[in-house]
mmCIF file with all atom_site columns, C-alpha atoms in Angstrom:
data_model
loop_
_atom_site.group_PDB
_atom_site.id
_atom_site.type_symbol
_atom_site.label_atom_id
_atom_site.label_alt_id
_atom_site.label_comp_id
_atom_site.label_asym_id
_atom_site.label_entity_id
_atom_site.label_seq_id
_atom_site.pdbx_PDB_ins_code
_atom_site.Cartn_x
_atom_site.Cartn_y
_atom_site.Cartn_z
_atom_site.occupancy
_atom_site.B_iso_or_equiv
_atom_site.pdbx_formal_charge
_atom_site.auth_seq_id
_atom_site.auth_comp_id
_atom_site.auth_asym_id
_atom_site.auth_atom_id
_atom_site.pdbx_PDB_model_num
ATOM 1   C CA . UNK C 1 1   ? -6.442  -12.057 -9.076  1.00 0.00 ? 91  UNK C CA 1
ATOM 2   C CA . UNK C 1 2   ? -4.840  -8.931  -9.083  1.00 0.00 ? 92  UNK C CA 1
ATOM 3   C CA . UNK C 1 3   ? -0.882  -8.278  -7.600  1.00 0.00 ? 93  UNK C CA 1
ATOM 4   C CA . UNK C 1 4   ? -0.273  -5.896  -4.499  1.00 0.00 ? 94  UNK C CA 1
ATOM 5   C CA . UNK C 1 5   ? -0.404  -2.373  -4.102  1.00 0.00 ? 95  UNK C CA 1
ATOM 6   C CA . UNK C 1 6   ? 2.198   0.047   -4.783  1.00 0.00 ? 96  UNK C CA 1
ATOM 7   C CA . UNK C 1 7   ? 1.487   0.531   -1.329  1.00 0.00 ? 97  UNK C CA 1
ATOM 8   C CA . UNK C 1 8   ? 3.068   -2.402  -0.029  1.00 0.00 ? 98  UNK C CA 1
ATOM 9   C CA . UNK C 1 9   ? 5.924   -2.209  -2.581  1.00 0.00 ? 99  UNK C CA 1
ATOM 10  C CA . UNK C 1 10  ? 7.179   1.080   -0.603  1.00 0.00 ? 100 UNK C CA 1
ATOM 11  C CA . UNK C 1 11  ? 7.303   -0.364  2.807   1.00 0.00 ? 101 UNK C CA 1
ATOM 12  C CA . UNK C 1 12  ? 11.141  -1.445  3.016   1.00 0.00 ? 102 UNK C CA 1
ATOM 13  C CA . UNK C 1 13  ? 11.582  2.559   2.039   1.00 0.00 ? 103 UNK C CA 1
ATOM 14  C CA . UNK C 1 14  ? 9.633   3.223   4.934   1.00 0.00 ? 104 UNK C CA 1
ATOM 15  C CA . UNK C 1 15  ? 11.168  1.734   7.186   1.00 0.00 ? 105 UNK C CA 1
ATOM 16  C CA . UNK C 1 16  ? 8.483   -1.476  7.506   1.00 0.00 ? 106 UNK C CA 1
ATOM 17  C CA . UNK C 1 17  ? 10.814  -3.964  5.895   1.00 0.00 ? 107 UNK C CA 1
ATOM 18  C CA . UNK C 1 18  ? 9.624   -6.823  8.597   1.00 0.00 ? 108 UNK C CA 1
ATOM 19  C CA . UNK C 1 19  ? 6.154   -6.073  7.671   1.00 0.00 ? 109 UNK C CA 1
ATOM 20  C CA . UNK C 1 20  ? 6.878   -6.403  4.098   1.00 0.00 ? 110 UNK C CA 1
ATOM 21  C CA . UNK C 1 21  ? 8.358   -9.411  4.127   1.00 0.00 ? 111 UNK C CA 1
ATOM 22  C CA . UNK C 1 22  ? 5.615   -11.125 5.832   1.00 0.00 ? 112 UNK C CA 1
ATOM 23  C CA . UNK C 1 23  ? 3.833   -10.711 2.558   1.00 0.00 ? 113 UNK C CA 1
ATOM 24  C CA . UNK C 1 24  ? 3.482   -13.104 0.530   1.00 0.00 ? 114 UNK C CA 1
ATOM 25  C CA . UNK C 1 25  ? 4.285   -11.440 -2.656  1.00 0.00 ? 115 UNK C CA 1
ATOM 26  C CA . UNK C 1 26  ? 3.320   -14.189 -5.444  1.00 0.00 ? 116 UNK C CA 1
ATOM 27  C CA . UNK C 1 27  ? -0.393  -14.109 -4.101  1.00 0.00 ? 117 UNK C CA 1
ATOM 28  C CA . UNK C 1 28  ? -2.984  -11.508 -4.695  1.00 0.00 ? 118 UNK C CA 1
ATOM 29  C CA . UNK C 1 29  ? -3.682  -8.863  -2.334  1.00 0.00 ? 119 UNK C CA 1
ATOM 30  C CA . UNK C 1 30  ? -6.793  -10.872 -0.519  1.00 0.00 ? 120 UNK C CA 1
ATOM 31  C CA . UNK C 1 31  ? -5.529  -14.379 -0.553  1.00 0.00 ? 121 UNK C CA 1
ATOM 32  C CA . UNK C 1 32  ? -6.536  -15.797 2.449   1.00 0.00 ? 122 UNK C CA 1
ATOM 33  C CA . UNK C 1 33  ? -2.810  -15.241 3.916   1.00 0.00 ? 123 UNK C CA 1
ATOM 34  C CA . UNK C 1 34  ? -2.472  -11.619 2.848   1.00 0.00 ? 124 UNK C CA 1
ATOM 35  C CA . UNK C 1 35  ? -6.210  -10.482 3.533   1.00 0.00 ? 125 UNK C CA 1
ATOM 36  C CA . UNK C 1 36  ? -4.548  -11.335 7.642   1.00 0.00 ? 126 UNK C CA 1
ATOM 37  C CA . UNK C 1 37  ? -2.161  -7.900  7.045   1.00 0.00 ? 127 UNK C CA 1
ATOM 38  C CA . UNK C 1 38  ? -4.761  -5.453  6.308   1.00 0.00 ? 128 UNK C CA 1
ATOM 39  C CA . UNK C 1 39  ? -5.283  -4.670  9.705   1.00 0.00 ? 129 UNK C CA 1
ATOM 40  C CA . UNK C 1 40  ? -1.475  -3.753  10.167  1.00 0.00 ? 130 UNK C CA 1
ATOM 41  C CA . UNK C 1 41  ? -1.700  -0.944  7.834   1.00 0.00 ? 131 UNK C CA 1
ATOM 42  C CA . UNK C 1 42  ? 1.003   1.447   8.815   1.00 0.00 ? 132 UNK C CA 1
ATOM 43  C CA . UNK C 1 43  ? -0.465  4.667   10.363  1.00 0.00 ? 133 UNK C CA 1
ATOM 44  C CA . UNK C 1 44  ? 1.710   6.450   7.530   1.00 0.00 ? 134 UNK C CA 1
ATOM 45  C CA . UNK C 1 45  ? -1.604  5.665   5.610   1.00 0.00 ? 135 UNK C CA 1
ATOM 46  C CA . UNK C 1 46  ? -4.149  6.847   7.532   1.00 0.00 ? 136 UNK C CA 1
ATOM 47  C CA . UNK C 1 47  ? -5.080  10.478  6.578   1.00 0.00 ? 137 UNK C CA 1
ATOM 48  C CA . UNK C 1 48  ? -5.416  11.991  10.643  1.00 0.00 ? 138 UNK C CA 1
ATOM 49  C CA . UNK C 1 49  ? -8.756  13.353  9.164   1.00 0.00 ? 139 UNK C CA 1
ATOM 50  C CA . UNK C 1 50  ? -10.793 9.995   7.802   1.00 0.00 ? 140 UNK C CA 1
ATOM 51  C CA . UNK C 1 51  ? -9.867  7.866   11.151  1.00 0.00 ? 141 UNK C CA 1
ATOM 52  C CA . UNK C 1 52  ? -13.535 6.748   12.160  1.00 0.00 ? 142 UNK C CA 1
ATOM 53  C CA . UNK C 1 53  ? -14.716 7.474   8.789   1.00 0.00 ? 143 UNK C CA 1
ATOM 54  C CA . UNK C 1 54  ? -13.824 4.783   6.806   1.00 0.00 ? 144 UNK C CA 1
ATOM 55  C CA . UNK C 1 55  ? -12.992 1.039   7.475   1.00 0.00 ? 145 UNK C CA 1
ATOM 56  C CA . UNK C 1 56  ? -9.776  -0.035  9.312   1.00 0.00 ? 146 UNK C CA 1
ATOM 57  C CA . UNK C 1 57  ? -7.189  -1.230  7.220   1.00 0.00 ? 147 UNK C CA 1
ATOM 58  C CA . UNK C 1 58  ? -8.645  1.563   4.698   1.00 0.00 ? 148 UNK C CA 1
ATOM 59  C CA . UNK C 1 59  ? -6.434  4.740   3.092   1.00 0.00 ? 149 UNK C CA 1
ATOM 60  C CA . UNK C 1 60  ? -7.552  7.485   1.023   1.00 0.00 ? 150 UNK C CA 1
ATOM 61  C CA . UNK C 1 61  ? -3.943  8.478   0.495   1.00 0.00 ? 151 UNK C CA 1
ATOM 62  C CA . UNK C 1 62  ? -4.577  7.270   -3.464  1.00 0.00 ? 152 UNK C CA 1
ATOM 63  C CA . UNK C 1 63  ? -2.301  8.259   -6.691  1.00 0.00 ? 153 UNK C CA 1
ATOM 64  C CA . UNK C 1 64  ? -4.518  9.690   -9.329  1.00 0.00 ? 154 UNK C CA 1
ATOM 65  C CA . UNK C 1 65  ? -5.103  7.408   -12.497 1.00 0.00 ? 155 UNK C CA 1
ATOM 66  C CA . UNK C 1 66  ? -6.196  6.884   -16.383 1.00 0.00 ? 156 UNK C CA 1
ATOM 67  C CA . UNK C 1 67  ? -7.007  9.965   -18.317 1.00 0.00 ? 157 UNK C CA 1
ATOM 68  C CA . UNK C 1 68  ? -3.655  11.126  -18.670 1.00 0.00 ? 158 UNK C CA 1
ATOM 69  C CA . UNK C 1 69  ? -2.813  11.295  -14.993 1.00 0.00 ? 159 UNK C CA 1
ATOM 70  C CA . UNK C 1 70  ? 0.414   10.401  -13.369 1.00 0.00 ? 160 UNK C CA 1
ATOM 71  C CA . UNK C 1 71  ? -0.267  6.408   -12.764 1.00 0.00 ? 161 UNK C CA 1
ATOM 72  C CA . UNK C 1 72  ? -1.585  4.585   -15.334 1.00 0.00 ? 162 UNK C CA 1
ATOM 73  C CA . UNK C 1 73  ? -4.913  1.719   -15.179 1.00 0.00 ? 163 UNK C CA 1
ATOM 74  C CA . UNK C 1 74  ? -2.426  -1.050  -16.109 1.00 0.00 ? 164 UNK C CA 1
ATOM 75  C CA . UNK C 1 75  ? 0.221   -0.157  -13.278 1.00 0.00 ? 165 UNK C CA 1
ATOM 76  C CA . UNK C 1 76  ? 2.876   0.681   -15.550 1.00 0.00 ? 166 UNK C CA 1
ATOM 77  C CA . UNK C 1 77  ? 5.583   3.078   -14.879 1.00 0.00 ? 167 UNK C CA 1
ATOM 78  C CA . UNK C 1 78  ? 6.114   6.274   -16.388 1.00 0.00 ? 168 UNK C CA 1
ATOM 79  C CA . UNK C 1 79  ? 9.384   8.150   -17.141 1.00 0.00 ? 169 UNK C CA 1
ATOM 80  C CA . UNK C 1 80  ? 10.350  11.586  -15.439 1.00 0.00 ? 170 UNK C CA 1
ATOM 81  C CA . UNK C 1 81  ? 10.082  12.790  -19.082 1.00 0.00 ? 171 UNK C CA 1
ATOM 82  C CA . UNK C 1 82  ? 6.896   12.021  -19.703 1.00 0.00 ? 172 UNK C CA 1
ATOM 83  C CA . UNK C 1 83  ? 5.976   14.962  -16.735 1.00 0.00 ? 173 UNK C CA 1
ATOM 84  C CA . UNK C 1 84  ? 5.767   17.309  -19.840 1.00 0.00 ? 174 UNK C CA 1
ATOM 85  C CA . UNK C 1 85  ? 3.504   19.832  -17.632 1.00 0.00 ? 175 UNK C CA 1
ATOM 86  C CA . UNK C 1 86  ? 5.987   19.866  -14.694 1.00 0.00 ? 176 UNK C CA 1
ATOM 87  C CA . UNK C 1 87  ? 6.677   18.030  -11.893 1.00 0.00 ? 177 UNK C CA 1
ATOM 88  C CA . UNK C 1 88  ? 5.741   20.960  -9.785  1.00 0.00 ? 178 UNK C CA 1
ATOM 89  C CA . UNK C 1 89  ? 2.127   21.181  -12.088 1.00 0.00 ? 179 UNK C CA 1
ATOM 90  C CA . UNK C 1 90  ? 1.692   17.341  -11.640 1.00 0.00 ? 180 UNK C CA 1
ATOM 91  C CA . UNK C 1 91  ? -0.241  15.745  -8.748  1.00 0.00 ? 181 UNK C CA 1
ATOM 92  C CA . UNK C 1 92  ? 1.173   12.220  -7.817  1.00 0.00 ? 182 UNK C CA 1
ATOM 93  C CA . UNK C 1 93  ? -0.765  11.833  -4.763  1.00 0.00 ? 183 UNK C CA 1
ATOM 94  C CA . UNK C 1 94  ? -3.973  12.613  -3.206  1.00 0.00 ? 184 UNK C CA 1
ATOM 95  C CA . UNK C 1 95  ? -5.991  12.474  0.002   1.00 0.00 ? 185 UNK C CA 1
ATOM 96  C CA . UNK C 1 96  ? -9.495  11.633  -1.245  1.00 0.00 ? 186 UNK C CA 1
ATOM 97  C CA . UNK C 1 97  ? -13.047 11.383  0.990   1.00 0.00 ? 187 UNK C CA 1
ATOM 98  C CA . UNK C 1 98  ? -13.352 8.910   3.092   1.00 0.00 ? 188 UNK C CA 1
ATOM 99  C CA . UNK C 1 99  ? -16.118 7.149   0.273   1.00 0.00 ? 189 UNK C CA 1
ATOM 100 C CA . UNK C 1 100 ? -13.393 6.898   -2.002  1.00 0.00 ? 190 UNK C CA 1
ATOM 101 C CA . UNK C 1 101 ? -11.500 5.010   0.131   1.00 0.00 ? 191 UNK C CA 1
ATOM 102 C CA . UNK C 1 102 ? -9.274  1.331   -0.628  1.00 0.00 ? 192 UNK C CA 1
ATOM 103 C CA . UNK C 1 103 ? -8.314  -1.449  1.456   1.00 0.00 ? 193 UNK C CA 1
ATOM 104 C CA . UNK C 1 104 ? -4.490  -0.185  1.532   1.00 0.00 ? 194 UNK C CA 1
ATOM 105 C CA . UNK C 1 105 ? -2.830  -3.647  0.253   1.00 0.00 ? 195 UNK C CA 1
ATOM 106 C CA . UNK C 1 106 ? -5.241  -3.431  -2.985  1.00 0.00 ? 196 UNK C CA 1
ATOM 107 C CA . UNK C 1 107 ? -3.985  -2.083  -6.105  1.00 0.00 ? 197 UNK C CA 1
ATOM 108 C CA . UNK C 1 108 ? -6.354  0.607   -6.877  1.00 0.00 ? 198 UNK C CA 1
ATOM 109 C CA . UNK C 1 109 ? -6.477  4.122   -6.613  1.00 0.00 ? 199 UNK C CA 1
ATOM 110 C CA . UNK C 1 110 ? -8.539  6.855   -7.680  1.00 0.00 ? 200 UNK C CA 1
ATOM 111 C CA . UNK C 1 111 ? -9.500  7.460   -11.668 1.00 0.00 ? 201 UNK C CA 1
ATOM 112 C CA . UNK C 1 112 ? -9.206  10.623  -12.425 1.00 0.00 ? 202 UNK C CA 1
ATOM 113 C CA . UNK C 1 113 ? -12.582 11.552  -14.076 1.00 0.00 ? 203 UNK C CA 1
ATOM 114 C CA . UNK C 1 114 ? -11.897 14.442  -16.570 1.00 0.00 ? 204 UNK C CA 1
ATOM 115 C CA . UNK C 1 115 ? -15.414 15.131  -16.974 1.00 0.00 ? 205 UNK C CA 1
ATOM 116 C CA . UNK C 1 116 ? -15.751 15.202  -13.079 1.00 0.00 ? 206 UNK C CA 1
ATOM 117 C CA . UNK C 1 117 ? -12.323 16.463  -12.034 1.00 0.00 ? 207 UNK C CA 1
ATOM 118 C CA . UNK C 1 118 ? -13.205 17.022  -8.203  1.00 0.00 ? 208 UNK C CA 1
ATOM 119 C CA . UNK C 1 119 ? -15.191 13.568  -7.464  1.00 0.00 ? 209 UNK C CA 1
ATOM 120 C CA . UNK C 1 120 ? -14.054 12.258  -4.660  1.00 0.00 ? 210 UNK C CA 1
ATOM 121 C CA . UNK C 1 121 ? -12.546 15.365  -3.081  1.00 0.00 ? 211 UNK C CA 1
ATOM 122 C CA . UNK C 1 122 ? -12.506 18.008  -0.938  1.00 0.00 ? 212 UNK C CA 1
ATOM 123 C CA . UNK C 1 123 ? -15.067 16.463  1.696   1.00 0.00 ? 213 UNK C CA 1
ATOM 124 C CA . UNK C 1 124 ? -12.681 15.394  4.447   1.00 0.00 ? 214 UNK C CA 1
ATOM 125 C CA . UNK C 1 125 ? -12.236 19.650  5.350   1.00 0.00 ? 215 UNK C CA 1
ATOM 126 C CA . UNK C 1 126 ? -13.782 22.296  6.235   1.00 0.00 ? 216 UNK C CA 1
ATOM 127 C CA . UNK C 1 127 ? -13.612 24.677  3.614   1.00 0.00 ? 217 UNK C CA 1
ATOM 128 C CA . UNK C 1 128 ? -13.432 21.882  0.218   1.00 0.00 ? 218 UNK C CA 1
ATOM 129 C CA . UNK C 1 129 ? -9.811  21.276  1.061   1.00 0.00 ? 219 UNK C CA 1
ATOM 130 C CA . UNK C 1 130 ? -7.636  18.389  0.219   1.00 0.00 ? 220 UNK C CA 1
ATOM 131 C CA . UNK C 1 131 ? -3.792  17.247  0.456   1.00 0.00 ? 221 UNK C CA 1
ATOM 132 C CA . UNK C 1 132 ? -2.499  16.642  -2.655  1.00 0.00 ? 222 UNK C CA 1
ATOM 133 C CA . UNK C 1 133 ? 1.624   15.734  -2.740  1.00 0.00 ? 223 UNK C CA 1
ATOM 134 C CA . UNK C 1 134 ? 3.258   16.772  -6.403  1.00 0.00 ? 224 UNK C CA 1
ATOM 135 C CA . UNK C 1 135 ? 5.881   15.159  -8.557  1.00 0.00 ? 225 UNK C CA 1
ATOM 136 C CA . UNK C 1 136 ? 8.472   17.725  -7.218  1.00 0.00 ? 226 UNK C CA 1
ATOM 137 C CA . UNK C 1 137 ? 7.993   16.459  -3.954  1.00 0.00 ? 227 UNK C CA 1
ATOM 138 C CA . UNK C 1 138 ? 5.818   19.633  -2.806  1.00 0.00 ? 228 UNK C CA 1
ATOM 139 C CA . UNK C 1 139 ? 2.412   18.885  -0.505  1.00 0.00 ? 229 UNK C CA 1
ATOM 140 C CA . UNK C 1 140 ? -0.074  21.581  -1.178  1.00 0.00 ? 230 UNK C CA 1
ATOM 141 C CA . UNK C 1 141 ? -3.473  22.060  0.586   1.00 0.00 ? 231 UNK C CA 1
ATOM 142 C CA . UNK C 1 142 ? -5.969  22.300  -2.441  1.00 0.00 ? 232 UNK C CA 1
ATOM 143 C CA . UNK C 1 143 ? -9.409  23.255  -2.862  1.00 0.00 ? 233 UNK C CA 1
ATOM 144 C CA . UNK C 1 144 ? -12.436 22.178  -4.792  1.00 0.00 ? 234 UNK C CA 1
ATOM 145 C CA . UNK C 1 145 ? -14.388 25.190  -4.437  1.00 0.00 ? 235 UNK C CA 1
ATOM 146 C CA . UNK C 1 146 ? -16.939 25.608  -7.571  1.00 0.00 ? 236 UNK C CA 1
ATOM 147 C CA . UNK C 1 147 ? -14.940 27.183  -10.180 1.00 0.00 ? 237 UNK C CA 1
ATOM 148 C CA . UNK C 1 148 ? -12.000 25.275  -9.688  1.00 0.00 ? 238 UNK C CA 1
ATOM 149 C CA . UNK C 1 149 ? -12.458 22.499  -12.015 1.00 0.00 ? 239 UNK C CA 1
ATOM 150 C CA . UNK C 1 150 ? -9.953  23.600  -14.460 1.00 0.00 ? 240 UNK C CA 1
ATOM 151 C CA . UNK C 1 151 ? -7.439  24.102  -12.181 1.00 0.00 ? 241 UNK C CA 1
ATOM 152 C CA . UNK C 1 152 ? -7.530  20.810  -10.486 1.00 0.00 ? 242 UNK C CA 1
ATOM 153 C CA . UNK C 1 153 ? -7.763  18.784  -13.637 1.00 0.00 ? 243 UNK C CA 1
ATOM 154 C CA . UNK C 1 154 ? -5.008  20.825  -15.167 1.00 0.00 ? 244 UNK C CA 1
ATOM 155 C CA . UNK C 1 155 ? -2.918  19.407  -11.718 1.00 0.00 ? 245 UNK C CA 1
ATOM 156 C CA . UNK C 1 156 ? -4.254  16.257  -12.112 1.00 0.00 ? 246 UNK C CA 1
ATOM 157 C CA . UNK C 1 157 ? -2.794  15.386  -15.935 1.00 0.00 ? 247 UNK C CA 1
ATOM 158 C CA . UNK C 1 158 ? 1.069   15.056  -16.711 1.00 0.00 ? 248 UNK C CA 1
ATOM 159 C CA . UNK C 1 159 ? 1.295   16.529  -20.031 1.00 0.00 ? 249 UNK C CA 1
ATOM 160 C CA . UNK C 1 160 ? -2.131  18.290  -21.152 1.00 0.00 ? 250 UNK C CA 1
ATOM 161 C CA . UNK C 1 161 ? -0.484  21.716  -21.586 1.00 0.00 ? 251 UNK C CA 1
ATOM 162 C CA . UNK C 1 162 ? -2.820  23.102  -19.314 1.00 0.00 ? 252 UNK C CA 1
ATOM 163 C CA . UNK C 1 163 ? -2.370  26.507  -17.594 1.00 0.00 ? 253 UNK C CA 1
ATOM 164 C CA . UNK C 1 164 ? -1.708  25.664  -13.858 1.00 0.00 ? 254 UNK C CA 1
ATOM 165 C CA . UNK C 1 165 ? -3.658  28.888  -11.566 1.00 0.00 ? 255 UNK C CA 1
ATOM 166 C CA . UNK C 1 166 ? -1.523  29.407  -8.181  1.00 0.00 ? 256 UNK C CA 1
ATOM 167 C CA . UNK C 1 167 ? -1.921  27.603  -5.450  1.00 0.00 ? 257 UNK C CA 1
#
């Protein structure tokens, strides 16, 4: 079985330090004793816009992966170096649709589809819009209008080289 998520890994930043340590943290993330704390997800992980639209215990607050993107498949960290684009170019997080969405405690996120940039995106809105937070700490509103493809996979890689459009 697979670990946790990074998810759970950033709760004693968060101030959810007793939930945390009701995990047990040698066990996947749906043994029978940690599939019991998907229900407590913290509300810090529920996008405002996707309550109702996807299943409790669900996020679609996901880090972009594989492809060159900030995470990578195999969980393995990545140096502030490596951010040869920017941090400020760089998306780290993202607020998908609601159809994209993980059971919070799991250790996936979304794979960043370079053929398909904006799968997954911009359907929570009116207007294509989506949250995306960036390496530099920044949270920008973000569209996927048609035409935009570029931009947003440009965002979504650390160091293609791409030309970044404002904003």
């Amino acid at each position: 079985g697979q670990g946790l998520s990074w998810r759970v890994h950033v709760l004693p930043f968060l101030e959810q330090n007793e939930l945390y340590e009701r995990f047990h943290l040698d066990e996947p993330w749906d043994s029978p004793h940690n599939k019991t704390l998907i229900a407590e997800m913290p509300e810090l992980f529920a996008s405002p816009a996707s309550i109702g639209l996807q299943p409790p215990g669900h996020t679609n607050y996901l880090r972009p992966t594989g492809n060159g993107a900030i995470a990578t498949p195999d969980g393995q960290g990545i140096t502030f170096n490596s951010i040869t684009d920017g941090s400020s170019n760089t998306i780290l997080m993202l607020e998908v649709d609601p159809s994209e969405s993980v059971p919070w405690t799991k250790p996936a996120d979304y794979v960043f589809d370079p053929e398909d940039p904006m799968r997954g995106l911009g359907g929570i809105y009116s207007g294509n819009t989506f949250g995306a937070g960036f390496c530099d700490g920044a949270v920008h509103t973000l569209n996927s209008d048609p035409g935009m493809e570029e931009n947003i996979k440009a965002m979504m890689t650390k160091g293609g080289n791409e030309k970044v459009l404002n904003y």
